[in-house]
PDB file of C-alpha atoms in Angstrom:
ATOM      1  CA  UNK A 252      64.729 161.048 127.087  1.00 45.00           C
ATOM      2  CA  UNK A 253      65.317 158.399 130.063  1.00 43.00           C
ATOM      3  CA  UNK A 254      64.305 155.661 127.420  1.00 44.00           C
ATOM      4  CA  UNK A 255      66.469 156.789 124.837  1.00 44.00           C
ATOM      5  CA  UNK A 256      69.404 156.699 127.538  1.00 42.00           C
ATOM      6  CA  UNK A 257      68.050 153.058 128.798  1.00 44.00           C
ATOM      7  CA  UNK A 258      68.160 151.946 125.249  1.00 42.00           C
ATOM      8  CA  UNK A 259      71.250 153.336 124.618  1.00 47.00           C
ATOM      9  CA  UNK A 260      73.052 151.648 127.735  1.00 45.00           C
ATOM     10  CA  UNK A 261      71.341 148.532 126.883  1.00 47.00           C
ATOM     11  CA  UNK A 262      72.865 148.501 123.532  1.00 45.00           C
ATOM     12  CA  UNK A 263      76.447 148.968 125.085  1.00 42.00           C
ATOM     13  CA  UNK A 264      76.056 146.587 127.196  1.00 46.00           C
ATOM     14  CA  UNK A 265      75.146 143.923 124.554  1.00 47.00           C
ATOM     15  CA  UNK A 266      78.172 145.417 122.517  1.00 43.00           C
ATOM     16  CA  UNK A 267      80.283 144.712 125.284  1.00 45.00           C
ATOM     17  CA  UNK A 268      79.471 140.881 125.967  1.00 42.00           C
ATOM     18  CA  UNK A 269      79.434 140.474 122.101  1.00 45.00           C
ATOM     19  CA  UNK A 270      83.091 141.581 122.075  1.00 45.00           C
ATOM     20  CA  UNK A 271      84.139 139.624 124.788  1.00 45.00           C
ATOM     21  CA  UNK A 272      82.594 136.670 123.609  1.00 44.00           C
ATOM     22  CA  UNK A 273      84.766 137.108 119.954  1.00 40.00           C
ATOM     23  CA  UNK A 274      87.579 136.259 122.307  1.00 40.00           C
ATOM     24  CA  UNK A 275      86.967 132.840 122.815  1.00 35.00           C
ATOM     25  CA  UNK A 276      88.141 130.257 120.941  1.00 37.00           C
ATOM     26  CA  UNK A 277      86.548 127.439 119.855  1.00 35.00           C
ATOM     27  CA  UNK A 278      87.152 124.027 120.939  1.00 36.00           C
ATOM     28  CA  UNK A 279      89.240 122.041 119.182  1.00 35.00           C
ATOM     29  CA  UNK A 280      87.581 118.429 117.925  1.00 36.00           C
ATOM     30  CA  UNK A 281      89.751 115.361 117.759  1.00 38.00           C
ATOM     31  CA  UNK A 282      88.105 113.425 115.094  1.00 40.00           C
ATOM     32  CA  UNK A 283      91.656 113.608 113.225  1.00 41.00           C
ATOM     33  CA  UNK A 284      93.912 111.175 114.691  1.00 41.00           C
ATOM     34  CA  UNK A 285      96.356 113.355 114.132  1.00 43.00           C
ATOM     35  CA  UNK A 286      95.288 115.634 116.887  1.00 41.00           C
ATOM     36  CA  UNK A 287      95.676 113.150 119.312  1.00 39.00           C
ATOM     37  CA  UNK A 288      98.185 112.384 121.983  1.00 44.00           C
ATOM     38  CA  UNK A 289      99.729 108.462 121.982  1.00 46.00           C
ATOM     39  CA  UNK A 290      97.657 108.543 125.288  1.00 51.00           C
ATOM     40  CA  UNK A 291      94.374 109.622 123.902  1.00 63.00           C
ATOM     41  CA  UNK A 292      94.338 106.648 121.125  1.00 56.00           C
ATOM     42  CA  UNK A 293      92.238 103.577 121.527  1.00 65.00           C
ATOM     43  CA  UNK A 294      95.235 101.410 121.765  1.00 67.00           C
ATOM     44  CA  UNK A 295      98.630 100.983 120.376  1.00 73.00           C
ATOM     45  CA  UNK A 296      99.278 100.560 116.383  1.00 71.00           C
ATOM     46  CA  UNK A 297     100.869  97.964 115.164  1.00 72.00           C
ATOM     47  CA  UNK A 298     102.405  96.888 111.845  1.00 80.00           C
ATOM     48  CA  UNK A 299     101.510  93.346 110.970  1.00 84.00           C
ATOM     49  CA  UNK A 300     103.680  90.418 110.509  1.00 91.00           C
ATOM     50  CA  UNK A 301     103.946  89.609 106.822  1.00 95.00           C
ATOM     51  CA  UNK A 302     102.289  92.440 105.257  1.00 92.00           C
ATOM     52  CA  UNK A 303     104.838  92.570 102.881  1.00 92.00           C
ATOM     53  CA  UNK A 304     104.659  88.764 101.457  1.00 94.00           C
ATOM     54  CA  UNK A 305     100.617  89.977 101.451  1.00 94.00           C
ATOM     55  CA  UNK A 306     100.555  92.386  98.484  1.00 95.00           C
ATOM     56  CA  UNK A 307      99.682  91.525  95.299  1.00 94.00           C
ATOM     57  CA  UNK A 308     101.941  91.726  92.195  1.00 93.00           C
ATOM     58  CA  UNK A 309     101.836  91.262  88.476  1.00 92.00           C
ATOM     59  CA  UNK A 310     102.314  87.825  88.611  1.00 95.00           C
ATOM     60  CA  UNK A 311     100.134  86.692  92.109  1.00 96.00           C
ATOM     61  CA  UNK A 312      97.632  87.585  93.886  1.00 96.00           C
ATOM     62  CA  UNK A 313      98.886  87.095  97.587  1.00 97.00           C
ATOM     63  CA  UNK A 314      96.685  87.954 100.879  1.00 97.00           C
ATOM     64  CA  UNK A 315      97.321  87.186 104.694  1.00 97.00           C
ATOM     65  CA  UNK A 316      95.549  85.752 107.048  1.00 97.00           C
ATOM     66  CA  UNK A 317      95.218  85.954 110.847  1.00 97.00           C
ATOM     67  CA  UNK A 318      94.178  83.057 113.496  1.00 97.00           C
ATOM     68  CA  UNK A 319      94.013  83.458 117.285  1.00 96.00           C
ATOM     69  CA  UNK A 320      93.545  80.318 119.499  1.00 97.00           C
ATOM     70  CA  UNK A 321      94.869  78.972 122.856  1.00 97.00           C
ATOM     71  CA  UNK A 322      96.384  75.844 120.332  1.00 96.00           C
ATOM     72  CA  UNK A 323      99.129  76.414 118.451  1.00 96.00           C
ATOM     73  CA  UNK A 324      97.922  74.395 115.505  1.00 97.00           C
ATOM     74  CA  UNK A 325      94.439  75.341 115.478  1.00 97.00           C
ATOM     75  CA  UNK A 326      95.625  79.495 115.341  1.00 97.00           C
ATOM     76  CA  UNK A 327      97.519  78.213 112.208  1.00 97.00           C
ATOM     77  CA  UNK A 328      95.108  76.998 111.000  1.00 97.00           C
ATOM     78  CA  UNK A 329      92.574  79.097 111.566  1.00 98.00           C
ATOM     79  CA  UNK A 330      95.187  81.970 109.970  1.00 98.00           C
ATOM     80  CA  UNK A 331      95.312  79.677 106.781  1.00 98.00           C
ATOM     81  CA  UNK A 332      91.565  79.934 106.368  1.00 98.00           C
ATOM     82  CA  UNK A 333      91.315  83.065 106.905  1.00 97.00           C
ATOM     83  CA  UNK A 334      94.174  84.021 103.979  1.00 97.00           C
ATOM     84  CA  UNK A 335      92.529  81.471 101.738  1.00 97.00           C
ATOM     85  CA  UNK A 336      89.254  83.396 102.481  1.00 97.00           C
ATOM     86  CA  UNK A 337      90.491  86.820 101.765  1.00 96.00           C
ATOM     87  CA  UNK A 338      91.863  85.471  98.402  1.00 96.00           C
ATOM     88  CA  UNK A 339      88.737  84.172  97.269  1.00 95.00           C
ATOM     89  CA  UNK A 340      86.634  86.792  98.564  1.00 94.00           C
ATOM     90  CA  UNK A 341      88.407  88.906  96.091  1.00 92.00           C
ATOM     91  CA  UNK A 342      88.125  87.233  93.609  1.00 94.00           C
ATOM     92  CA  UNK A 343      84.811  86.216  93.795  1.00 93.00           C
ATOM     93  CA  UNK A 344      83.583  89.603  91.837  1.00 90.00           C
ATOM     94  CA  UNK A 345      85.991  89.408  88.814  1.00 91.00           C
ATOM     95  CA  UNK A 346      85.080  85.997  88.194  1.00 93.00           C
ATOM     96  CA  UNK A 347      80.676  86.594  88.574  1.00 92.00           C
ATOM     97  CA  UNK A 348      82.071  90.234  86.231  1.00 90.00           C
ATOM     98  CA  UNK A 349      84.114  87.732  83.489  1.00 90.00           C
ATOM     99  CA  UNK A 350      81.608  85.179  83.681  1.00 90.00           C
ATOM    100  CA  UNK A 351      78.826  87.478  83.146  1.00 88.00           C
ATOM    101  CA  UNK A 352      80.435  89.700  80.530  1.00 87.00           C
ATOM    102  CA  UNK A 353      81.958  87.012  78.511  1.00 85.00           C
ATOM    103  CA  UNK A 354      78.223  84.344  78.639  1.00 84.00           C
ATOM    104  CA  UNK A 355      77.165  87.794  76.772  1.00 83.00           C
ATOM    105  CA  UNK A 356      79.971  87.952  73.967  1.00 81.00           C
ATOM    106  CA  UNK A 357      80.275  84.657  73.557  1.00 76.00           C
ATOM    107  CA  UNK A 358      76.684  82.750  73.568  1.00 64.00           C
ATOM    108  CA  UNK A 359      75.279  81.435  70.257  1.00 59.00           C
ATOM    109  CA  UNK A 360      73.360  78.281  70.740  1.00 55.00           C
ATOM    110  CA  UNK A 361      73.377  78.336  74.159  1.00 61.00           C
ATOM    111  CA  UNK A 362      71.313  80.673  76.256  1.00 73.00           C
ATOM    112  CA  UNK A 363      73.813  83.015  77.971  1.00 77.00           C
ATOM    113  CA  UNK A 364      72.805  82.309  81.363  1.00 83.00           C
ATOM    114  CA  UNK A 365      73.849  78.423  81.183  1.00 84.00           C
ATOM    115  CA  UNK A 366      76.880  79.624  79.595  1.00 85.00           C
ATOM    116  CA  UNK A 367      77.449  81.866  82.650  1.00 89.00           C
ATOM    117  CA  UNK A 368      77.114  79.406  85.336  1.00 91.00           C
ATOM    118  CA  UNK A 369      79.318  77.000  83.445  1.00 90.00           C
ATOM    119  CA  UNK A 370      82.066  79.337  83.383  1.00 91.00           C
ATOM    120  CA  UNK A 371      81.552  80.839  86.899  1.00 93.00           C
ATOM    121  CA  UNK A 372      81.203  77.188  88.230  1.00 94.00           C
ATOM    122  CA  UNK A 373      84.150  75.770  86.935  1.00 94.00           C
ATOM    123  CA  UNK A 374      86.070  79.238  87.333  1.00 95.00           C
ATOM    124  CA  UNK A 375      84.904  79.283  91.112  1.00 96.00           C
ATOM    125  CA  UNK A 376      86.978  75.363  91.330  1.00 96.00           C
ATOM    126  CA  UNK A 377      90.056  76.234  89.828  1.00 96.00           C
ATOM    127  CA  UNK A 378      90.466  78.761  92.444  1.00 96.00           C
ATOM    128  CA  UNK A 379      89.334  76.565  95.301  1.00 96.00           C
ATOM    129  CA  UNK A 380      91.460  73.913  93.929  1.00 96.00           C
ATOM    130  CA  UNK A 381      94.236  76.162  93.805  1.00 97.00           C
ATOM    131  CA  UNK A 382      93.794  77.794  97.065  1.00 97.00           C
ATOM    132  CA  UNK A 383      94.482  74.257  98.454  1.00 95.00           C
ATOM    133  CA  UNK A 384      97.734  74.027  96.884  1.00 95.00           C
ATOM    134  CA  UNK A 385      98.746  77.229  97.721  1.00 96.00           C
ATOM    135  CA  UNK A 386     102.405  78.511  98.351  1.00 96.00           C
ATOM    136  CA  UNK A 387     103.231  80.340 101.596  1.00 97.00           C
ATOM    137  CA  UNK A 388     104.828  83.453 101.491  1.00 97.00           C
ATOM    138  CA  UNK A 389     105.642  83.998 105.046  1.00 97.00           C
ATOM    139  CA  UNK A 390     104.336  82.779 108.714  1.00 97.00           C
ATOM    140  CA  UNK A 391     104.862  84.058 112.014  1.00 96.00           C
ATOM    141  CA  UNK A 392     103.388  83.212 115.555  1.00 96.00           C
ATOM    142  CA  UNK A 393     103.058  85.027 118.572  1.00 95.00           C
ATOM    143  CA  UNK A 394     101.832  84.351 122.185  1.00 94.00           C
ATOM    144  CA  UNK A 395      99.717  87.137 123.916  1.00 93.00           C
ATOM    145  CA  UNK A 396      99.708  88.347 126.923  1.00 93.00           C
ATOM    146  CA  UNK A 397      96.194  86.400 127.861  1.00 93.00           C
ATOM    147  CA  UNK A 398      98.140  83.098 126.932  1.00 94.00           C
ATOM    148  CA  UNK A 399      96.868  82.477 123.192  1.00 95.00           C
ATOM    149  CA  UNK A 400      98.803  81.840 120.136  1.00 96.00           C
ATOM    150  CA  UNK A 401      97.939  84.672 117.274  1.00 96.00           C
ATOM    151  CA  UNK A 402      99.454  83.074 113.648  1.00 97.00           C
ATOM    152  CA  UNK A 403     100.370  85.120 110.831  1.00 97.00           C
ATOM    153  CA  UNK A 404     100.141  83.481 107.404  1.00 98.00           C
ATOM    154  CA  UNK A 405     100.285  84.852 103.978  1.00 98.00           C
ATOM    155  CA  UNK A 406      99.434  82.826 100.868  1.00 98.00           C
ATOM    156  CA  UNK A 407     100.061  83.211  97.080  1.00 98.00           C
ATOM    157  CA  UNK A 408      98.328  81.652  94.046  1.00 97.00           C
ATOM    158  CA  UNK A 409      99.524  82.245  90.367  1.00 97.00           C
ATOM    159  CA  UNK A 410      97.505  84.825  87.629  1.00 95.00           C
ATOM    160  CA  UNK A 411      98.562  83.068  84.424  1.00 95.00           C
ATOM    161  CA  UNK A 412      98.060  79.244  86.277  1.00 96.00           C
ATOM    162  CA  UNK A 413      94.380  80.797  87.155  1.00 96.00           C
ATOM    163  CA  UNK A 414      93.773  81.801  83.727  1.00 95.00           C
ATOM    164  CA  UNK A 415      95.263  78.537  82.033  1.00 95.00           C
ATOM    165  CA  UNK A 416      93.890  76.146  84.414  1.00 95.00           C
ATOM    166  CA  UNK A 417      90.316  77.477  83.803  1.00 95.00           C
ATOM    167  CA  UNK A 418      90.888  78.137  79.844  1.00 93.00           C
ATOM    168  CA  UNK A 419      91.835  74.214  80.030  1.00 93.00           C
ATOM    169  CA  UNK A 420      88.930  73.091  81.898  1.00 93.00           C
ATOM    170  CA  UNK A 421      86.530  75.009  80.123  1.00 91.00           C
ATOM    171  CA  UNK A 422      87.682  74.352  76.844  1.00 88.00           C
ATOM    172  CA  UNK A 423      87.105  70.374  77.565  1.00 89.00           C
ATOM    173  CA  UNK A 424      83.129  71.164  78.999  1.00 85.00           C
ATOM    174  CA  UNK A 425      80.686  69.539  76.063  1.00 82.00           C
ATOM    175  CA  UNK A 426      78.057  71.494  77.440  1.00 80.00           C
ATOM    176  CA  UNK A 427      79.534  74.978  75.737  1.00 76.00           C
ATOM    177  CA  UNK A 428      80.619  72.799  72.344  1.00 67.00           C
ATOM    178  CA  UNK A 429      81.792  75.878  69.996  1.00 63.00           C
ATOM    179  CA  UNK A 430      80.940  78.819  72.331  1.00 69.00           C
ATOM    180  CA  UNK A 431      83.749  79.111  73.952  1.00 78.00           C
ATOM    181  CA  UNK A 432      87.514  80.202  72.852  1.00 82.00           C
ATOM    182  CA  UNK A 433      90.585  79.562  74.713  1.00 83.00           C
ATOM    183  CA  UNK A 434      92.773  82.708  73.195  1.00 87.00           C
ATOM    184  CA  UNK A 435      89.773  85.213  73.440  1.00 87.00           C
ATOM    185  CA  UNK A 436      88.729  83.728  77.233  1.00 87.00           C
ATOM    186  CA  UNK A 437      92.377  84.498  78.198  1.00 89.00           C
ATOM    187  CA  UNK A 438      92.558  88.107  77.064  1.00 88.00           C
ATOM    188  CA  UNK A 439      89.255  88.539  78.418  1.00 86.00           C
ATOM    189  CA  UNK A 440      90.495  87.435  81.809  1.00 91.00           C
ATOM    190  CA  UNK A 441      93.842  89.172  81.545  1.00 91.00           C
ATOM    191  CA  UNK A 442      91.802  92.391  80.878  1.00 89.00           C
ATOM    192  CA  UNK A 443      89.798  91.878  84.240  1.00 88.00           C
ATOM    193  CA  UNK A 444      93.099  91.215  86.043  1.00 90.00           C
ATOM    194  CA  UNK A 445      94.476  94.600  85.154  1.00 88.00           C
ATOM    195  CA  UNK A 446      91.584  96.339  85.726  1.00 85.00           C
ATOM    196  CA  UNK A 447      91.650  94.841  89.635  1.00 84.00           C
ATOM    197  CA  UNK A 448      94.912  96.625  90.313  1.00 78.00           C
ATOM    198  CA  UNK A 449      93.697  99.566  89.685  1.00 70.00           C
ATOM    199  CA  UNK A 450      90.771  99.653  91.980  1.00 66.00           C
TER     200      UNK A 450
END
């Protein structure tokens, strides 16, 4: 009988801290950033300085680039670099996909690998080229608080110039002779354009 009444007020007693654990909540995480304070944040946000002349549209692909230096002229530059990079970055995948793709469709008497470099090759300099020449679409400069210059600079470079420029210089190489075709190189490329802005 004493057991069964130990038991018994054992088993209330575990009842009881059960319950009045229930009552607690549990912590909140604040891997959200919305369920942080302005305090609580690793620093301050900030909107960029030509964001806006950065974005791509249907007839240029734009980027921006940022340079930081205690020289005026070397943070511009170094912000030109950088947007030049970020534009050729991108497009370094759609022109190894076109190249690749279209060495495939295209290749009769020439193995489609040395078709392929050809056209990625002289694809990859008509972009350089035109990265060079490139118009600015805005530039800004700022000094920080540590005494450095941080440059803003946002390039663009025309689709259809890309696409004409490289249908012209490929069309001219002897070493594709009848493999390649201006009209169907240009839809092919216009294709791979469109398919970009949706990624």
């Amino acid at each position: 009988m004493k057991t069964s009444i130990k038991f018994g007020m054992a088993m209330l007693a575990m009842l009881a801290l059960a319950g009045c654990g229930s009552n607690k909540q549990a912590p909140v995480t604040n891997n959200n950033p919305a369920n942080h304070t302005q305090a609580e944040l690793p620093g301050k946000r900030m909107m960029l300085p030509c964001v806006d002349a950065s974005m791509d549209d249907d007839e240029y692909f734009r980027d921006l680039g940022i340079g930081t230096s205690i020289n005026k002229q070397s943070a511009r530059k170094a912000a030109v670099e950088a947007s030049k990079s970020m534009i050729k970055s991108r497009l370094g995948g759609m022109i190894k996909g076109v190249a690749t793709d279209y060495s495939r469709m295209v290749s009769g008497q020439a193995p489609a690998d040395k078709v392929q470099r050809i056209i990625e090759e002289e694809f990859t300099q008509v972009v350089e080229k035109m990265l060079n020449d490139a118009d600015k679409t805005c530039e800004d400069m700022y000094q920080l608080n540590s005494g450095e210059f941080e440059s803003y600079y946002a390039i663009q470079i025309s689709k259809k110039e890309i696409i004409n420029k490289t249908s012209n210089v490929l069309s001219q190489n002897e070493e594709l002779e009848i493999e390649f075709n201006r009209e169907q190189f240009r839809k092919f490329v216009e294709k791979r354009m469109e398919e970009m802005k949706k990624e």
